[in-house]
CSV table of C-alpha atoms in Angstrom, one decimal:
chain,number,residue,atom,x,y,z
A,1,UNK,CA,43.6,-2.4,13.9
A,2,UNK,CA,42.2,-5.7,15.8
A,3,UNK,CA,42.3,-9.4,14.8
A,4,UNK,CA,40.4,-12.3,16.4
A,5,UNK,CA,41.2,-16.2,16.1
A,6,UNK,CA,38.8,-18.6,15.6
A,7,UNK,CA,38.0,-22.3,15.6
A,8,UNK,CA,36.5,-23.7,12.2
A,9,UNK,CA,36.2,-27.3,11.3
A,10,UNK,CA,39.8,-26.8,9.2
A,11,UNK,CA,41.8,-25.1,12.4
A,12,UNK,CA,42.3,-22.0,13.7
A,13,UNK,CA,41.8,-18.9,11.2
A,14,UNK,CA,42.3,-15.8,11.8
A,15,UNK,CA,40.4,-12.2,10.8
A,16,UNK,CA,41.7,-8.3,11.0
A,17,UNK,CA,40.0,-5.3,11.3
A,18,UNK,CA,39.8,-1.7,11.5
A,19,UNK,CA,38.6,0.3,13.8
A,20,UNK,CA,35.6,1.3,11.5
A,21,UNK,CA,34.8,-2.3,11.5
A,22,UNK,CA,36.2,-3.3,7.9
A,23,UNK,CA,37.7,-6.6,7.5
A,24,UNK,CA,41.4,-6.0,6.5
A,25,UNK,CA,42.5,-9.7,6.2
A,26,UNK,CA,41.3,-13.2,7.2
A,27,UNK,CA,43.8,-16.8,7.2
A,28,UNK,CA,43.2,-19.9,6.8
A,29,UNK,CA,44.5,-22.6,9.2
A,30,UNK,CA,48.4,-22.8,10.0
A,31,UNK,CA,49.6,-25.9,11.7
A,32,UNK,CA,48.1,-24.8,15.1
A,33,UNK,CA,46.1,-22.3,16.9
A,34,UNK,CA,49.6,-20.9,17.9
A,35,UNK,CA,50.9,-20.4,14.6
A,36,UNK,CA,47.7,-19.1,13.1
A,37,UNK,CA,48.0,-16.2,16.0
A,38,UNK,CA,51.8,-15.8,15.0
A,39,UNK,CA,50.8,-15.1,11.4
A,40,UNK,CA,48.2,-12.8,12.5
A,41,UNK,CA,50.7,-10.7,14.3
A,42,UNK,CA,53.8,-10.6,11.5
A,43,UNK,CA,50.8,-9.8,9.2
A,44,UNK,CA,49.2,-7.1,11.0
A,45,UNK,CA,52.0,-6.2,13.3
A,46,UNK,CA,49.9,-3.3,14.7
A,47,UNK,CA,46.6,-4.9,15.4
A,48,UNK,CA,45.5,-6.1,18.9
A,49,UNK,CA,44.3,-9.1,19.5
A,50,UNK,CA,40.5,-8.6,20.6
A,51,UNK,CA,37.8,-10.9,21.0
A,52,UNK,CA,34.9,-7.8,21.3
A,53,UNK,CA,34.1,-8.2,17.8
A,54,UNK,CA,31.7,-5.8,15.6
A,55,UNK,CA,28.6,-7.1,14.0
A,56,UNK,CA,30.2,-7.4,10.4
A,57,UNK,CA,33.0,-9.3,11.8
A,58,UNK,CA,30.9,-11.8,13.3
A,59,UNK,CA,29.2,-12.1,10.7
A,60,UNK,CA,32.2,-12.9,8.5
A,61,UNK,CA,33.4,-15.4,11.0
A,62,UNK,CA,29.9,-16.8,10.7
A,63,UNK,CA,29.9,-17.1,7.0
A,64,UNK,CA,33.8,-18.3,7.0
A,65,UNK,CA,33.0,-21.0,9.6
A,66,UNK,CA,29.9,-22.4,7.5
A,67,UNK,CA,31.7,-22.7,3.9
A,68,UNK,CA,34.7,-24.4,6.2
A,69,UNK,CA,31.6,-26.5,7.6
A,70,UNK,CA,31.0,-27.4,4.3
A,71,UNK,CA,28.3,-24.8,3.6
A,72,UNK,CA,27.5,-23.5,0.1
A,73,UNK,CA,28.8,-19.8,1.1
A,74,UNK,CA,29.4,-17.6,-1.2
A,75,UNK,CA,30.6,-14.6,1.6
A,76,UNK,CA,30.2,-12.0,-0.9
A,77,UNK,CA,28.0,-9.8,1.7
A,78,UNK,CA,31.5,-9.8,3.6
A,79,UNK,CA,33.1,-5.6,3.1
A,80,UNK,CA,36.3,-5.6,2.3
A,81,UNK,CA,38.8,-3.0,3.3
A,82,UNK,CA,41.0,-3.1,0.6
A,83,UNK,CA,43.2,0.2,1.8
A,84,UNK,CA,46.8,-0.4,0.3
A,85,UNK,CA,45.8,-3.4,-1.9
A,86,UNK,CA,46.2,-2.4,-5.7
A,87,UNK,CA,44.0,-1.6,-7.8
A,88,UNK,CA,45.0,-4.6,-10.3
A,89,UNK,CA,44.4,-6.7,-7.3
A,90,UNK,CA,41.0,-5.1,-6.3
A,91,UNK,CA,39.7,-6.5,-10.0
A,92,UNK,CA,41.4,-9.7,-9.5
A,93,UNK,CA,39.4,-9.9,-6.2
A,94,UNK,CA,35.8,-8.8,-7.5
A,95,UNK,CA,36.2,-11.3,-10.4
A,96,UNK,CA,37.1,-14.3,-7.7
A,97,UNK,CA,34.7,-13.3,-5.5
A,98,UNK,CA,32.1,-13.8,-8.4
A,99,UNK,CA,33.2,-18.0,-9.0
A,100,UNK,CA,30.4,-19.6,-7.4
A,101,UNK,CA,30.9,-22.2,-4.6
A,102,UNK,CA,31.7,-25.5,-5.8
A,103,UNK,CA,33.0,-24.1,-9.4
A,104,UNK,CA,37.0,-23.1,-10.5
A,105,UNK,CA,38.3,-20.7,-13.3
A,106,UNK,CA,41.5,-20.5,-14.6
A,107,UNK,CA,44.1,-17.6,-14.3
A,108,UNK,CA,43.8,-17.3,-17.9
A,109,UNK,CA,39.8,-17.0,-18.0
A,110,UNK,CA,40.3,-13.9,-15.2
A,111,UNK,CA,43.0,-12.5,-17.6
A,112,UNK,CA,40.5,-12.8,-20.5
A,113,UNK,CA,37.8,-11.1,-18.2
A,114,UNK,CA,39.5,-8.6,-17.2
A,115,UNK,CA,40.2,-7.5,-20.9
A,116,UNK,CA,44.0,-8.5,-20.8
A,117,UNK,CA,44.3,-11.9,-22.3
A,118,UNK,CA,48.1,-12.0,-21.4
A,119,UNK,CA,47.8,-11.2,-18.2
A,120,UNK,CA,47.7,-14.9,-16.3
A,121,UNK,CA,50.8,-14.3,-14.9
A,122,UNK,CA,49.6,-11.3,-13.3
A,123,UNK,CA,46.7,-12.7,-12.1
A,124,UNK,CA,48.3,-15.6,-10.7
A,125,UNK,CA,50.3,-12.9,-8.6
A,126,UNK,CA,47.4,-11.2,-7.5
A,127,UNK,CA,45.7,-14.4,-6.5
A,128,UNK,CA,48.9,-15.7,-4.4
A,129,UNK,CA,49.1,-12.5,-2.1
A,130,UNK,CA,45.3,-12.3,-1.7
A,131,UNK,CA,45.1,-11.2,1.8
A,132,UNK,CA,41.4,-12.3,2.2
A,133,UNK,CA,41.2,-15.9,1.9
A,134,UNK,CA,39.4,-17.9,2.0
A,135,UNK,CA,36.7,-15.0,1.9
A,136,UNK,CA,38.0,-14.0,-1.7
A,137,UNK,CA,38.6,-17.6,-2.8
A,138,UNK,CA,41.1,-17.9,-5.1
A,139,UNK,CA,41.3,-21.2,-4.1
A,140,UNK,CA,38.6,-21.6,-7.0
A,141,UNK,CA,41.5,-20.4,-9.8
A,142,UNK,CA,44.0,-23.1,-11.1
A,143,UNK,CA,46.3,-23.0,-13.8
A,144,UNK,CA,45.6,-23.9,-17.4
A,145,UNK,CA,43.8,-27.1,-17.9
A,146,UNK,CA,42.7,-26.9,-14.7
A,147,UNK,CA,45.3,-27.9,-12.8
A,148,UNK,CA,46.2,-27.4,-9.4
A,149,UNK,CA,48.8,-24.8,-8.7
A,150,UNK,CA,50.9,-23.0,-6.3
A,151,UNK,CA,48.4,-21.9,-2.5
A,152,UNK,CA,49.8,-20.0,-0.2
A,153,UNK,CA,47.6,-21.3,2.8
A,154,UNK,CA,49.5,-24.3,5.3
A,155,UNK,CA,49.5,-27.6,3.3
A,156,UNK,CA,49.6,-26.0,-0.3
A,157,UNK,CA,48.1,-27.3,-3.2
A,158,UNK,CA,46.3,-30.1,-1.0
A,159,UNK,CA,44.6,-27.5,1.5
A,160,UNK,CA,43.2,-26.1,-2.0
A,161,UNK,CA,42.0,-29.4,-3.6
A,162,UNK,CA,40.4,-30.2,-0.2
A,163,UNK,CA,38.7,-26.7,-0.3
A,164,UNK,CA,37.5,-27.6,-4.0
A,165,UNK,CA,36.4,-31.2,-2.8
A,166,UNK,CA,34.1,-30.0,-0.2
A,167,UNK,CA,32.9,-27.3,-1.7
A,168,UNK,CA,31.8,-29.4,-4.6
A,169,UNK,CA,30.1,-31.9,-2.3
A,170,UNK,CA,28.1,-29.2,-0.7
A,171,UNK,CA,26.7,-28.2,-4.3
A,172,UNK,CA,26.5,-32.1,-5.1
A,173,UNK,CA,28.8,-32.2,-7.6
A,174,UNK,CA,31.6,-34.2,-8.4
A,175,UNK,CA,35.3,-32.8,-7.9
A,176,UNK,CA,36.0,-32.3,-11.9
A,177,UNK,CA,32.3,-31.0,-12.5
A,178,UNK,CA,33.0,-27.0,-12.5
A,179,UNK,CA,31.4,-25.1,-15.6
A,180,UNK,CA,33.0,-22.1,-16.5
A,181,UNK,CA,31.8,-18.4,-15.6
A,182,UNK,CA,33.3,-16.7,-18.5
């Protein structure tokens, strides 16, 4: 297992790998540079850090520096390797991966897609240990109504709503404009 460090517009992210090239996690920006590296490493205690990257790694790097840029990216040509993530959670992810750029859904509208209506909870649980940010976005899912909730990235719920506000400028939309999927 490798991981890389890299600068984006936002900070310093951060993106693992295996050694067949599959991207195994990806951070957004900590504080610093040094404390995007420390979470790398209590992350994915294992990996080295390396910066020979594979072709698909650049090329996520690329595509997660561009919708950081404020780029309409939606990063879904980006492989996952989801080894050890479950299978719950792989749903969760596929749906997420689906909101387009600039747009939100609420845990409750995943639930109802993924057949269990009760479910939000769950879903909420699945979107706050998402080890693939911003590449699976669940920055794009708030709570009912809408509203902002809990994000695990550095800053919270206002590292989200920025996330949201570009990303709805870069589809020309106002923040507040999101349609619904479902």
């Amino acid at each position: 297992m490798f991981f890389h460090c890299y600068d984006t517009p936002l900070g310093t992210c951060g993106i693992a790998w295996s050694e067949a090239g599959g991207i195994r996690g990806s951070q957004l920006p900590e504080e610093s540079a040094a404390a995007t590296r420390d979470r790398m490493r209590v992350r994915f205690p294992s990996a080295v850090e390396s910066n020979d990257l594979p072709a698909a790694v650049r090329h996520a790097i690329q595509g997660v520096t561009a919708l950081l840029s404020g780029e309409v990216r939606d990063l879904l040509e980006v492989e996952l390797d989801e080894e050890g993530v479950p299978e719950f959670n792989r749903k969760v992810h596929v749906l997420t991966r689906q909101i387009p750029v600039g747009q939100t859904r609420t845990y409750g509208e995943l639930a109802m897609a993924l057949g269990l209506p009760g479910a939000a909870r769950a879903v909420g649980q699945a979107e706050g240990s998402n080890p693939f940010a911003p590449i699976v976005p669940c920055h794009r899912v708030m709570g009912s109504g809408g509203v902002g909730t809990g994000f695990s990235a550095h800053g919270g719920v206002q590292t989200k709503l920025k996330l949201l506000t570009m990303e709805a400028r870069a589809t020309g939309q106002q923040a507040g404009e999101q349609s619904s999927l479902f």
